[in-house]
């Protein structure tokens, strides 16, 4: 989020209070301009006066810092400036769009000032009286008015194979993960343009062993909803929680989505051998009571899954990450994971070799080619965990 506080010198108190409340970095024109004046040699200052003003230098500095803070570091920023230069606002809008962030203008006007202030098209603007300004009250009042980009849907990603970047400035798309320009195949949320990724940034790395190594064990839980006990240094608040000065919460699905994306715990998209379409990652707060039937093991799942929206096909994360070849302390040969039991080879293999219970034909299983025996994936998983 980028907040530009504009107006007379009294705006500084408003900007400082917002920065303290939101824990955002603050760039104040009243601090930077004198520093620029004193740091430039006399000859350089004269040259600057001829070619561009110190305000222009300040605006260039703001854009450079904002690019680092918002795009590269995914952090909020507050800018305090007297004059809302049109080009500065345009560049901030472009930067906010690139980072899928919000841009808000807070204009400081004294109570006796009856003017409407500056007008900005396509930017949310709020007018405040610095003498009566209280940060938490102000943020609470505008929280319902600021566009909530991430809270209304699950961000189902769809593949677009032939995207070509625009040539006009400001219309190019940038990847939400790596921030580089999009060209070629990409994934985009089907309901908004906030989440756009290179195909390679959204998909699994091609080696599920790497995913197993990066995925916390609690995210593989199948029958019980996971507690999202993720590393503290990786926790990331969504914009709505950030605006309301709330900490990361596993009751907020957008905080969970952003944190997983930041921590790279699980790929957003998995191309799995059991299904012909890409599978989207869904991570729901346990309080939502999201349930599904796993098409791999047949067990009920909660909170977190990989899903094909077109086919209503769901898998536990643990089932997605199953080893293709498994070993068991109860069998001397390697066992191969089989997704489709409709082949003639398996039609009469109706019971698990290890527990002697029935094997349902629609469920995955492990198979020994040498001995022609089958085993529930759960029975093999128990052995592997011992």
CSV table of C-alpha atoms in Angstrom, one decimal:
chain,number,residue,atom,x,y,z
A,1,UNK,CA,0.0,0.0,0.0
A,2,UNK,CA,1.2,3.5,-0.8
A,3,UNK,CA,-0.3,6.5,1.0
A,4,UNK,CA,0.5,10.0,-0.2
A,5,UNK,CA,-0.2,12.7,2.4
A,6,UNK,CA,-0.4,16.2,0.8
A,7,UNK,CA,-1.0,19.7,2.0
A,8,UNK,CA,0.6,22.4,4.1
A,9,UNK,CA,3.3,21.8,6.7
A,10,UNK,CA,0.7,20.4,9.2
A,11,UNK,CA,0.5,17.3,7.0
A,12,UNK,CA,3.7,16.1,8.6
A,13,UNK,CA,2.0,15.2,11.9
A,14,UNK,CA,-0.7,13.3,9.9
A,15,UNK,CA,2.0,11.4,8.0
A,16,UNK,CA,4.0,10.5,11.1
A,17,UNK,CA,0.9,9.3,13.0
A,18,UNK,CA,-0.1,7.0,10.0
A,19,UNK,CA,3.5,5.7,9.7
A,20,UNK,CA,3.6,4.8,13.4
A,21,UNK,CA,0.2,3.2,13.4
A,22,UNK,CA,0.7,1.1,10.2
A,23,UNK,CA,4.5,0.6,10.8
A,24,UNK,CA,5.2,1.9,7.3
A,25,UNK,CA,8.3,3.7,6.1
A,26,UNK,CA,7.9,7.5,5.8
A,27,UNK,CA,9.5,9.9,3.2
A,28,UNK,CA,8.8,13.5,4.1
A,29,UNK,CA,9.6,16.3,1.6
A,30,UNK,CA,10.3,18.7,4.5
A,31,UNK,CA,13.2,16.5,5.6
A,32,UNK,CA,14.6,15.6,2.2
A,33,UNK,CA,14.6,19.0,0.4
A,34,UNK,CA,16.9,20.7,3.0
A,35,UNK,CA,19.2,17.7,2.9
A,36,UNK,CA,19.4,17.9,-0.9
A,37,UNK,CA,20.2,21.7,-0.7
A,38,UNK,CA,23.0,21.2,1.8
A,39,UNK,CA,24.5,18.1,0.1
A,40,UNK,CA,24.8,19.7,-3.4
A,41,UNK,CA,28.0,21.8,-4.1
A,42,UNK,CA,27.3,25.4,-5.1
A,43,UNK,CA,28.0,24.8,-8.8
A,44,UNK,CA,25.9,21.7,-8.8
A,45,UNK,CA,23.0,23.5,-7.1
A,46,UNK,CA,23.1,26.2,-9.7
A,47,UNK,CA,23.1,23.6,-12.5
A,48,UNK,CA,20.1,21.9,-10.8
A,49,UNK,CA,18.3,25.2,-10.6
A,50,UNK,CA,18.6,25.6,-14.4
A,51,UNK,CA,17.6,22.1,-15.4
A,52,UNK,CA,15.2,21.0,-12.8
A,53,UNK,CA,14.0,22.0,-9.3
A,54,UNK,CA,14.8,20.3,-6.0
A,55,UNK,CA,11.2,19.2,-6.0
A,56,UNK,CA,11.9,17.2,-9.2
A,57,UNK,CA,14.9,15.6,-7.6
A,58,UNK,CA,12.7,14.7,-4.6
A,59,UNK,CA,10.1,13.1,-6.8
A,60,UNK,CA,12.7,11.0,-8.6
A,61,UNK,CA,14.0,9.9,-5.2
A,62,UNK,CA,10.5,9.0,-4.0
A,63,UNK,CA,9.9,6.8,-7.1
A,64,UNK,CA,13.2,5.0,-6.6
A,65,UNK,CA,12.6,4.4,-2.9
A,66,UNK,CA,9.0,3.4,-3.6
A,67,UNK,CA,10.1,0.9,-6.2
A,68,UNK,CA,12.4,-0.8,-3.7
A,69,UNK,CA,9.9,-0.7,-0.8
A,70,UNK,CA,6.7,-1.7,-2.5
A,71,UNK,CA,7.8,-3.9,-5.4
A,72,UNK,CA,11.0,-5.6,-4.2
A,73,UNK,CA,10.3,-5.7,-0.5
A,74,UNK,CA,6.5,-5.9,-0.5
A,75,UNK,CA,6.3,-3.2,2.2
A,76,UNK,CA,4.0,-0.2,2.7
A,77,UNK,CA,5.2,3.4,2.2
A,78,UNK,CA,3.9,6.8,3.2
A,79,UNK,CA,4.9,9.9,1.3
A,80,UNK,CA,4.5,13.4,2.7
A,81,UNK,CA,4.6,16.2,0.1
A,82,UNK,CA,3.3,19.8,-0.2
A,83,UNK,CA,2.5,19.8,-3.9
A,84,UNK,CA,0.9,16.7,-5.5
A,85,UNK,CA,2.8,16.8,-8.8
A,86,UNK,CA,0.7,15.2,-11.5
A,87,UNK,CA,3.6,13.1,-12.9
A,88,UNK,CA,4.4,11.9,-9.4
A,89,UNK,CA,0.8,10.6,-8.9
A,90,UNK,CA,0.8,9.0,-12.3
A,91,UNK,CA,4.1,7.2,-11.6
A,92,UNK,CA,2.8,6.1,-8.2
A,93,UNK,CA,-0.4,4.8,-9.8
A,94,UNK,CA,1.7,2.8,-12.3
A,95,UNK,CA,3.9,1.5,-9.5
A,96,UNK,CA,0.9,0.5,-7.4
A,97,UNK,CA,-0.6,-1.4,-10.3
A,98,UNK,CA,2.6,-3.2,-10.9
A,99,UNK,CA,2.8,-4.3,-7.3
A,100,UNK,CA,-0.9,-5.0,-7.1
A,101,UNK,CA,-1.0,-2.5,-4.2
A,102,UNK,CA,-3.4,0.3,-3.2
A,103,UNK,CA,-2.7,4.0,-3.7
A,104,UNK,CA,-4.5,6.4,-1.4
A,105,UNK,CA,-4.3,10.2,-1.3
A,106,UNK,CA,-4.8,11.8,2.1
A,107,UNK,CA,-5.3,15.6,1.6
A,108,UNK,CA,-4.8,17.8,4.7
A,109,UNK,CA,-7.2,20.8,4.7
A,110,UNK,CA,-7.9,23.1,7.6
A,111,UNK,CA,-11.4,23.3,8.8
A,112,UNK,CA,-11.8,26.9,7.6
A,113,UNK,CA,-10.7,26.0,4.1
A,114,UNK,CA,-13.8,25.5,2.0
A,115,UNK,CA,-12.0,24.4,-1.1
A,116,UNK,CA,-12.3,20.9,-2.5
A,117,UNK,CA,-8.5,20.6,-2.9
A,118,UNK,CA,-6.8,18.8,-5.7
A,119,UNK,CA,-8.7,16.3,-7.9
A,120,UNK,CA,-7.2,13.0,-9.0
A,121,UNK,CA,-8.8,10.6,-11.5
A,122,UNK,CA,-8.7,6.9,-10.7
A,123,UNK,CA,-7.2,7.4,-7.2
A,124,UNK,CA,-9.0,7.1,-3.9
A,125,UNK,CA,-8.7,10.5,-2.0
A,126,UNK,CA,-9.7,11.3,1.6
A,127,UNK,CA,-9.7,14.8,3.1
A,128,UNK,CA,-8.7,15.3,6.8
A,129,UNK,CA,-8.3,18.1,9.2
A,130,UNK,CA,-4.8,17.8,10.7
A,131,UNK,CA,-5.9,19.3,14.0
A,132,UNK,CA,-8.6,16.7,14.5
A,133,UNK,CA,-6.8,13.7,13.0
A,134,UNK,CA,-6.6,10.4,14.8
A,135,UNK,CA,-5.0,7.6,12.8
A,136,UNK,CA,-6.8,4.5,14.2
A,137,UNK,CA,-10.2,6.3,13.8
A,138,UNK,CA,-9.4,7.4,10.3
A,139,UNK,CA,-8.3,4.0,9.2
A,140,UNK,CA,-11.4,2.4,10.7
A,141,UNK,CA,-13.6,4.8,8.8
A,142,UNK,CA,-12.0,4.3,5.4
A,143,UNK,CA,-11.4,0.5,5.7
A,144,UNK,CA,-14.8,-0.2,4.1
A,145,UNK,CA,-14.2,2.3,1.3
A,146,UNK,CA,-10.7,1.3,0.2
A,147,UNK,CA,-10.8,-1.3,-2.5
A,148,UNK,CA,-10.3,-4.7,-1.0
A,149,UNK,CA,-8.5,-6.4,-3.8
A,150,UNK,CA,-8.1,-9.9,-2.3
A,151,UNK,CA,-11.0,-10.7,0.0
A,152,UNK,CA,-13.9,-11.7,-2.3
A,153,UNK,CA,-12.7,-14.9,-4.1
A,154,UNK,CA,-10.2,-17.7,-4.0
A,155,UNK,CA,-8.0,-16.5,-6.9
A,156,UNK,CA,-8.4,-19.5,-9.2
A,157,UNK,CA,-5.5,-19.3,-11.7
A,158,UNK,CA,-6.1,-20.0,-15.4
A,159,UNK,CA,-3.3,-20.5,-17.9
A,160,UNK,CA,-2.8,-18.2,-20.9
A,161,UNK,CA,-0.3,-19.5,-23.3
A,162,UNK,CA,0.4,-16.6,-25.7
A,163,UNK,CA,0.5,-13.4,-23.8
A,164,UNK,CA,2.5,-10.6,-25.4
A,165,UNK,CA,3.4,-7.4,-23.4
A,166,UNK,CA,2.0,-4.1,-24.4
A,167,UNK,CA,4.4,-1.5,-25.8
A,168,UNK,CA,2.6,1.5,-24.2
A,169,UNK,CA,4.0,2.5,-20.8
A,170,UNK,CA,1.8,1.5,-17.8
A,171,UNK,CA,0.0,-1.4,-19.6
A,172,UNK,CA,2.7,-4.1,-19.2
A,173,UNK,CA,2.0,-6.9,-16.8
A,174,UNK,CA,4.4,-7.9,-14.1
A,175,UNK,CA,4.7,-11.2,-12.2
A,176,UNK,CA,3.3,-11.0,-8.7
A,177,UNK,CA,6.1,-13.3,-7.5
A,178,UNK,CA,9.3,-12.2,-9.2
A,179,UNK,CA,8.1,-8.7,-10.4
A,180,UNK,CA,9.6,-9.2,-13.9
A,181,UNK,CA,7.8,-8.3,-17.1
A,182,UNK,CA,5.3,-11.0,-18.3
A,183,UNK,CA,5.9,-12.4,-21.7
A,184,UNK,CA,4.7,-15.7,-23.0
A,185,UNK,CA,2.7,-18.3,-20.9
A,186,UNK,CA,1.2,-16.9,-17.7
A,187,UNK,CA,-1.3,-17.7,-15.0
A,188,UNK,CA,-3.9,-15.1,-14.0
A,189,UNK,CA,-6.7,-15.0,-11.5
A,190,UNK,CA,-10.0,-15.6,-13.4
A,191,UNK,CA,-11.8,-12.9,-11.4
A,192,UNK,CA,-9.3,-10.1,-10.9
A,193,UNK,CA,-6.0,-8.9,-12.3
A,194,UNK,CA,-4.2,-8.7,-8.9
A,195,UNK,CA,-2.6,-12.1,-9.2
A,196,UNK,CA,-0.6,-12.7,-12.3
A,197,UNK,CA,2.4,-15.0,-12.6
A,198,UNK,CA,4.9,-16.4,-15.1
A,199,UNK,CA,4.0,-20.0,-15.8
A,200,UNK,CA,7.3,-21.0,-14.3
A,201,UNK,CA,6.7,-18.9,-11.1
A,202,UNK,CA,3.3,-20.4,-10.4
A,203,UNK,CA,3.9,-24.0,-11.2
A,204,UNK,CA,5.8,-26.7,-9.3
A,205,UNK,CA,9.5,-27.0,-10.1
A,206,UNK,CA,9.1,-30.3,-12.0
A,207,UNK,CA,10.7,-32.3,-9.1
A,208,UNK,CA,8.2,-33.0,-6.3
A,209,UNK,CA,11.2,-33.9,-4.1
A,210,UNK,CA,12.0,-30.2,-3.9
A,211,UNK,CA,8.4,-29.4,-2.9
A,212,UNK,CA,8.5,-32.1,-0.2
A,213,UNK,CA,11.6,-30.5,1.3
A,214,UNK,CA,10.1,-27.0,1.4
A,215,UNK,CA,6.6,-28.0,2.6
A,216,UNK,CA,6.1,-27.9,6.4
A,217,UNK,CA,4.8,-31.3,7.7
A,218,UNK,CA,1.6,-29.7,9.2
A,219,UNK,CA,0.5,-28.6,5.7
A,220,UNK,CA,0.4,-32.2,4.6
A,221,UNK,CA,-2.2,-33.1,7.2
A,222,UNK,CA,-5.1,-34.8,5.5
A,223,UNK,CA,-7.9,-35.7,7.9
A,224,UNK,CA,-7.6,-32.8,10.3
A,225,UNK,CA,-7.5,-29.0,9.4
A,226,UNK,CA,-3.9,-27.8,9.7
A,227,UNK,CA,-2.7,-25.1,12.1
A,228,UNK,CA,-0.8,-22.7,9.9
A,229,UNK,CA,2.3,-22.7,12.1
A,230,UNK,CA,4.6,-21.0,9.6
A,231,UNK,CA,8.0,-19.4,10.2
A,232,UNK,CA,7.5,-16.0,11.8
A,233,UNK,CA,9.9,-14.3,9.4
A,234,UNK,CA,7.8,-15.4,6.5
A,235,UNK,CA,4.4,-14.2,7.7
A,236,UNK,CA,2.9,-11.6,5.5
A,237,UNK,CA,-0.3,-9.5,6.0
A,238,UNK,CA,-2.7,-8.9,3.3
A,239,UNK,CA,-3.6,-5.3,2.4
A,240,UNK,CA,-6.9,-5.3,4.3
A,241,UNK,CA,-5.3,-6.5,7.5
A,242,UNK,CA,-2.4,-4.1,7.0
A,243,UNK,CA,-4.8,-1.2,6.6
A,244,UNK,CA,-6.6,-2.1,9.8
A,245,UNK,CA,-3.3,-2.5,11.7
A,246,UNK,CA,-4.0,-6.2,12.3
A,247,UNK,CA,-1.3,-8.9,12.6
A,248,UNK,CA,-1.1,-11.9,10.4
A,249,UNK,CA,-4.0,-14.3,11.2
A,250,UNK,CA,-4.6,-17.8,10.0
A,251,UNK,CA,-8.3,-16.8,10.0
A,252,UNK,CA,-7.7,-14.6,7.0
A,253,UNK,CA,-7.4,-16.5,3.8
A,254,UNK,CA,-5.6,-13.7,2.0
A,255,UNK,CA,-2.9,-13.5,4.7
A,256,UNK,CA,-2.4,-17.3,4.2
A,257,UNK,CA,-2.3,-17.0,0.4
A,258,UNK,CA,0.3,-14.1,0.6
A,259,UNK,CA,2.4,-15.9,3.2
A,260,UNK,CA,2.6,-19.1,1.2
A,261,UNK,CA,3.5,-17.1,-1.9
A,262,UNK,CA,6.2,-15.2,0.1
A,263,UNK,CA,7.6,-18.4,1.7
A,264,UNK,CA,7.3,-20.6,-1.4
A,265,UNK,CA,6.1,-23.5,0.8
A,266,UNK,CA,3.8,-25.0,-1.8
A,267,UNK,CA,3.5,-24.3,-5.6
A,268,UNK,CA,0.3,-22.4,-6.6
A,269,UNK,CA,-0.2,-24.8,-9.4
A,270,UNK,CA,0.6,-28.5,-9.6
A,271,UNK,CA,0.7,-30.5,-12.8
A,272,UNK,CA,0.0,-34.0,-11.5
A,273,UNK,CA,0.1,-37.3,-13.3
A,274,UNK,CA,-3.3,-38.3,-11.9
A,275,UNK,CA,-5.2,-35.6,-13.7
A,276,UNK,CA,-5.1,-34.0,-17.1
A,277,UNK,CA,-5.6,-30.3,-16.0
A,278,UNK,CA,-3.5,-28.1,-13.7
A,279,UNK,CA,-4.5,-28.2,-10.0
A,280,UNK,CA,-4.9,-24.9,-8.1
A,281,UNK,CA,-3.7,-24.7,-4.5
A,282,UNK,CA,-6.5,-23.8,-2.0
A,283,UNK,CA,-5.6,-22.8,1.6
A,284,UNK,CA,-8.6,-21.9,3.7
A,285,UNK,CA,-8.7,-20.8,7.3
A,286,UNK,CA,-9.7,-23.8,9.5
A,287,UNK,CA,-12.6,-21.7,10.8
A,288,UNK,CA,-14.2,-21.8,7.3
A,289,UNK,CA,-14.8,-25.5,7.6
A,290,UNK,CA,-13.8,-26.1,4.0
A,291,UNK,CA,-14.2,-29.9,3.3
A,292,UNK,CA,-13.6,-32.1,0.2
A,293,UNK,CA,-13.4,-35.7,-0.8
A,294,UNK,CA,-9.8,-36.6,-1.8
A,295,UNK,CA,-9.9,-38.3,-5.3
A,296,UNK,CA,-6.6,-40.1,-4.4
A,297,UNK,CA,-7.1,-41.8,-1.1
A,298,UNK,CA,-10.9,-41.4,-0.8
A,299,UNK,CA,-10.7,-39.8,2.7
A,300,UNK,CA,-12.3,-36.5,3.7
A,301,UNK,CA,-10.0,-33.5,3.6
A,302,UNK,CA,-10.2,-30.1,5.3
A,303,UNK,CA,-8.8,-26.6,4.8
A,304,UNK,CA,-6.1,-27.2,2.3
A,305,UNK,CA,-6.2,-29.0,-1.1
A,306,UNK,CA,-5.1,-29.0,-4.7
A,307,UNK,CA,-8.2,-28.6,-6.9
A,308,UNK,CA,-9.3,-28.6,-10.5
A,309,UNK,CA,-12.2,-26.2,-10.6
A,310,UNK,CA,-13.5,-27.5,-14.0
A,311,UNK,CA,-13.7,-31.2,-12.9
A,312,UNK,CA,-14.3,-30.8,-9.1
A,313,UNK,CA,-11.2,-32.9,-8.6
A,314,UNK,CA,-9.5,-32.5,-5.2
A,315,UNK,CA,-6.4,-34.0,-3.7
A,316,UNK,CA,-4.8,-33.8,-0.2
A,317,UNK,CA,-1.4,-32.1,-0.3
A,318,UNK,CA,0.0,-35.3,1.3
A,319,UNK,CA,-1.4,-37.3,-1.6
A,320,UNK,CA,0.0,-35.0,-4.2
A,321,UNK,CA,3.4,-35.4,-2.6
A,322,UNK,CA,3.4,-39.2,-2.4
A,323,UNK,CA,6.5,-40.9,-3.5
A,324,UNK,CA,6.1,-42.6,-6.9
A,325,UNK,CA,8.1,-45.5,-5.6
A,326,UNK,CA,7.7,-46.6,-1.9
A,327,UNK,CA,9.2,-49.2,0.4
A,328,UNK,CA,7.6,-51.1,3.2
A,329,UNK,CA,9.0,-53.0,6.2
A,330,UNK,CA,6.4,-55.7,5.3
A,331,UNK,CA,7.5,-56.3,1.8
A,332,UNK,CA,10.9,-56.9,0.2
A,333,UNK,CA,10.3,-55.2,-3.2
A,334,UNK,CA,9.7,-51.6,-4.2
A,335,UNK,CA,6.1,-50.6,-4.6
A,336,UNK,CA,4.9,-48.4,-7.5
A,337,UNK,CA,2.1,-45.8,-7.1
A,338,UNK,CA,-0.8,-46.4,-9.4
A,339,UNK,CA,-3.5,-43.8,-10.0
A,340,UNK,CA,-5.8,-45.7,-12.4
A,341,UNK,CA,-6.9,-49.2,-11.5
A,342,UNK,CA,-9.1,-49.7,-14.6
A,343,UNK,CA,-6.4,-51.6,-16.4
A,344,UNK,CA,-6.8,-55.4,-16.7
A,345,UNK,CA,-3.6,-55.9,-14.6
A,346,UNK,CA,-5.4,-54.8,-11.4
A,347,UNK,CA,-9.0,-55.8,-11.9
A,348,UNK,CA,-8.9,-58.8,-9.4
A,349,UNK,CA,-6.6,-57.1,-6.8
A,350,UNK,CA,-9.4,-56.1,-4.4
A,351,UNK,CA,-7.7,-56.3,-1.0
A,352,UNK,CA,-4.7,-54.7,0.6
A,353,UNK,CA,-1.8,-57.1,1.2
A,354,UNK,CA,-0.9,-55.4,4.5
A,355,UNK,CA,-4.2,-54.9,6.3
A,356,UNK,CA,-6.4,-57.4,4.3
A,357,UNK,CA,-9.2,-54.9,4.1
A,358,UNK,CA,-11.0,-54.1,0.8
A,359,UNK,CA,-9.4,-51.8,-1.7
A,360,UNK,CA,-11.8,-49.6,-3.6
A,361,UNK,CA,-11.2,-49.5,-7.3
A,362,UNK,CA,-11.4,-45.7,-7.6
A,363,UNK,CA,-8.7,-45.1,-5.1
A,364,UNK,CA,-4.9,-45.0,-5.6
A,365,UNK,CA,-2.7,-47.8,-4.4
A,366,UNK,CA,0.8,-49.1,-4.4
A,367,UNK,CA,1.6,-52.2,-6.5
A,368,UNK,CA,4.4,-54.7,-6.6
A,369,UNK,CA,5.1,-55.8,-10.2
A,370,UNK,CA,7.1,-58.8,-9.1
A,371,UNK,CA,4.6,-60.3,-6.6
A,372,UNK,CA,1.4,-58.7,-8.1
A,373,UNK,CA,0.2,-57.5,-4.7
A,374,UNK,CA,-1.5,-54.2,-3.9
A,375,UNK,CA,-1.5,-52.0,-0.8
A,376,UNK,CA,-3.4,-49.0,0.4
A,377,UNK,CA,-1.4,-45.8,0.2
A,378,UNK,CA,-2.2,-45.2,3.8
A,379,UNK,CA,-0.7,-48.6,4.9
A,380,UNK,CA,2.5,-47.8,3.1
A,381,UNK,CA,2.6,-44.2,4.5
A,382,UNK,CA,2.4,-45.7,8.0
A,383,UNK,CA,5.5,-47.7,7.3
A,384,UNK,CA,7.4,-44.8,5.9
A,385,UNK,CA,6.7,-42.7,8.9
A,386,UNK,CA,8.1,-45.3,11.4
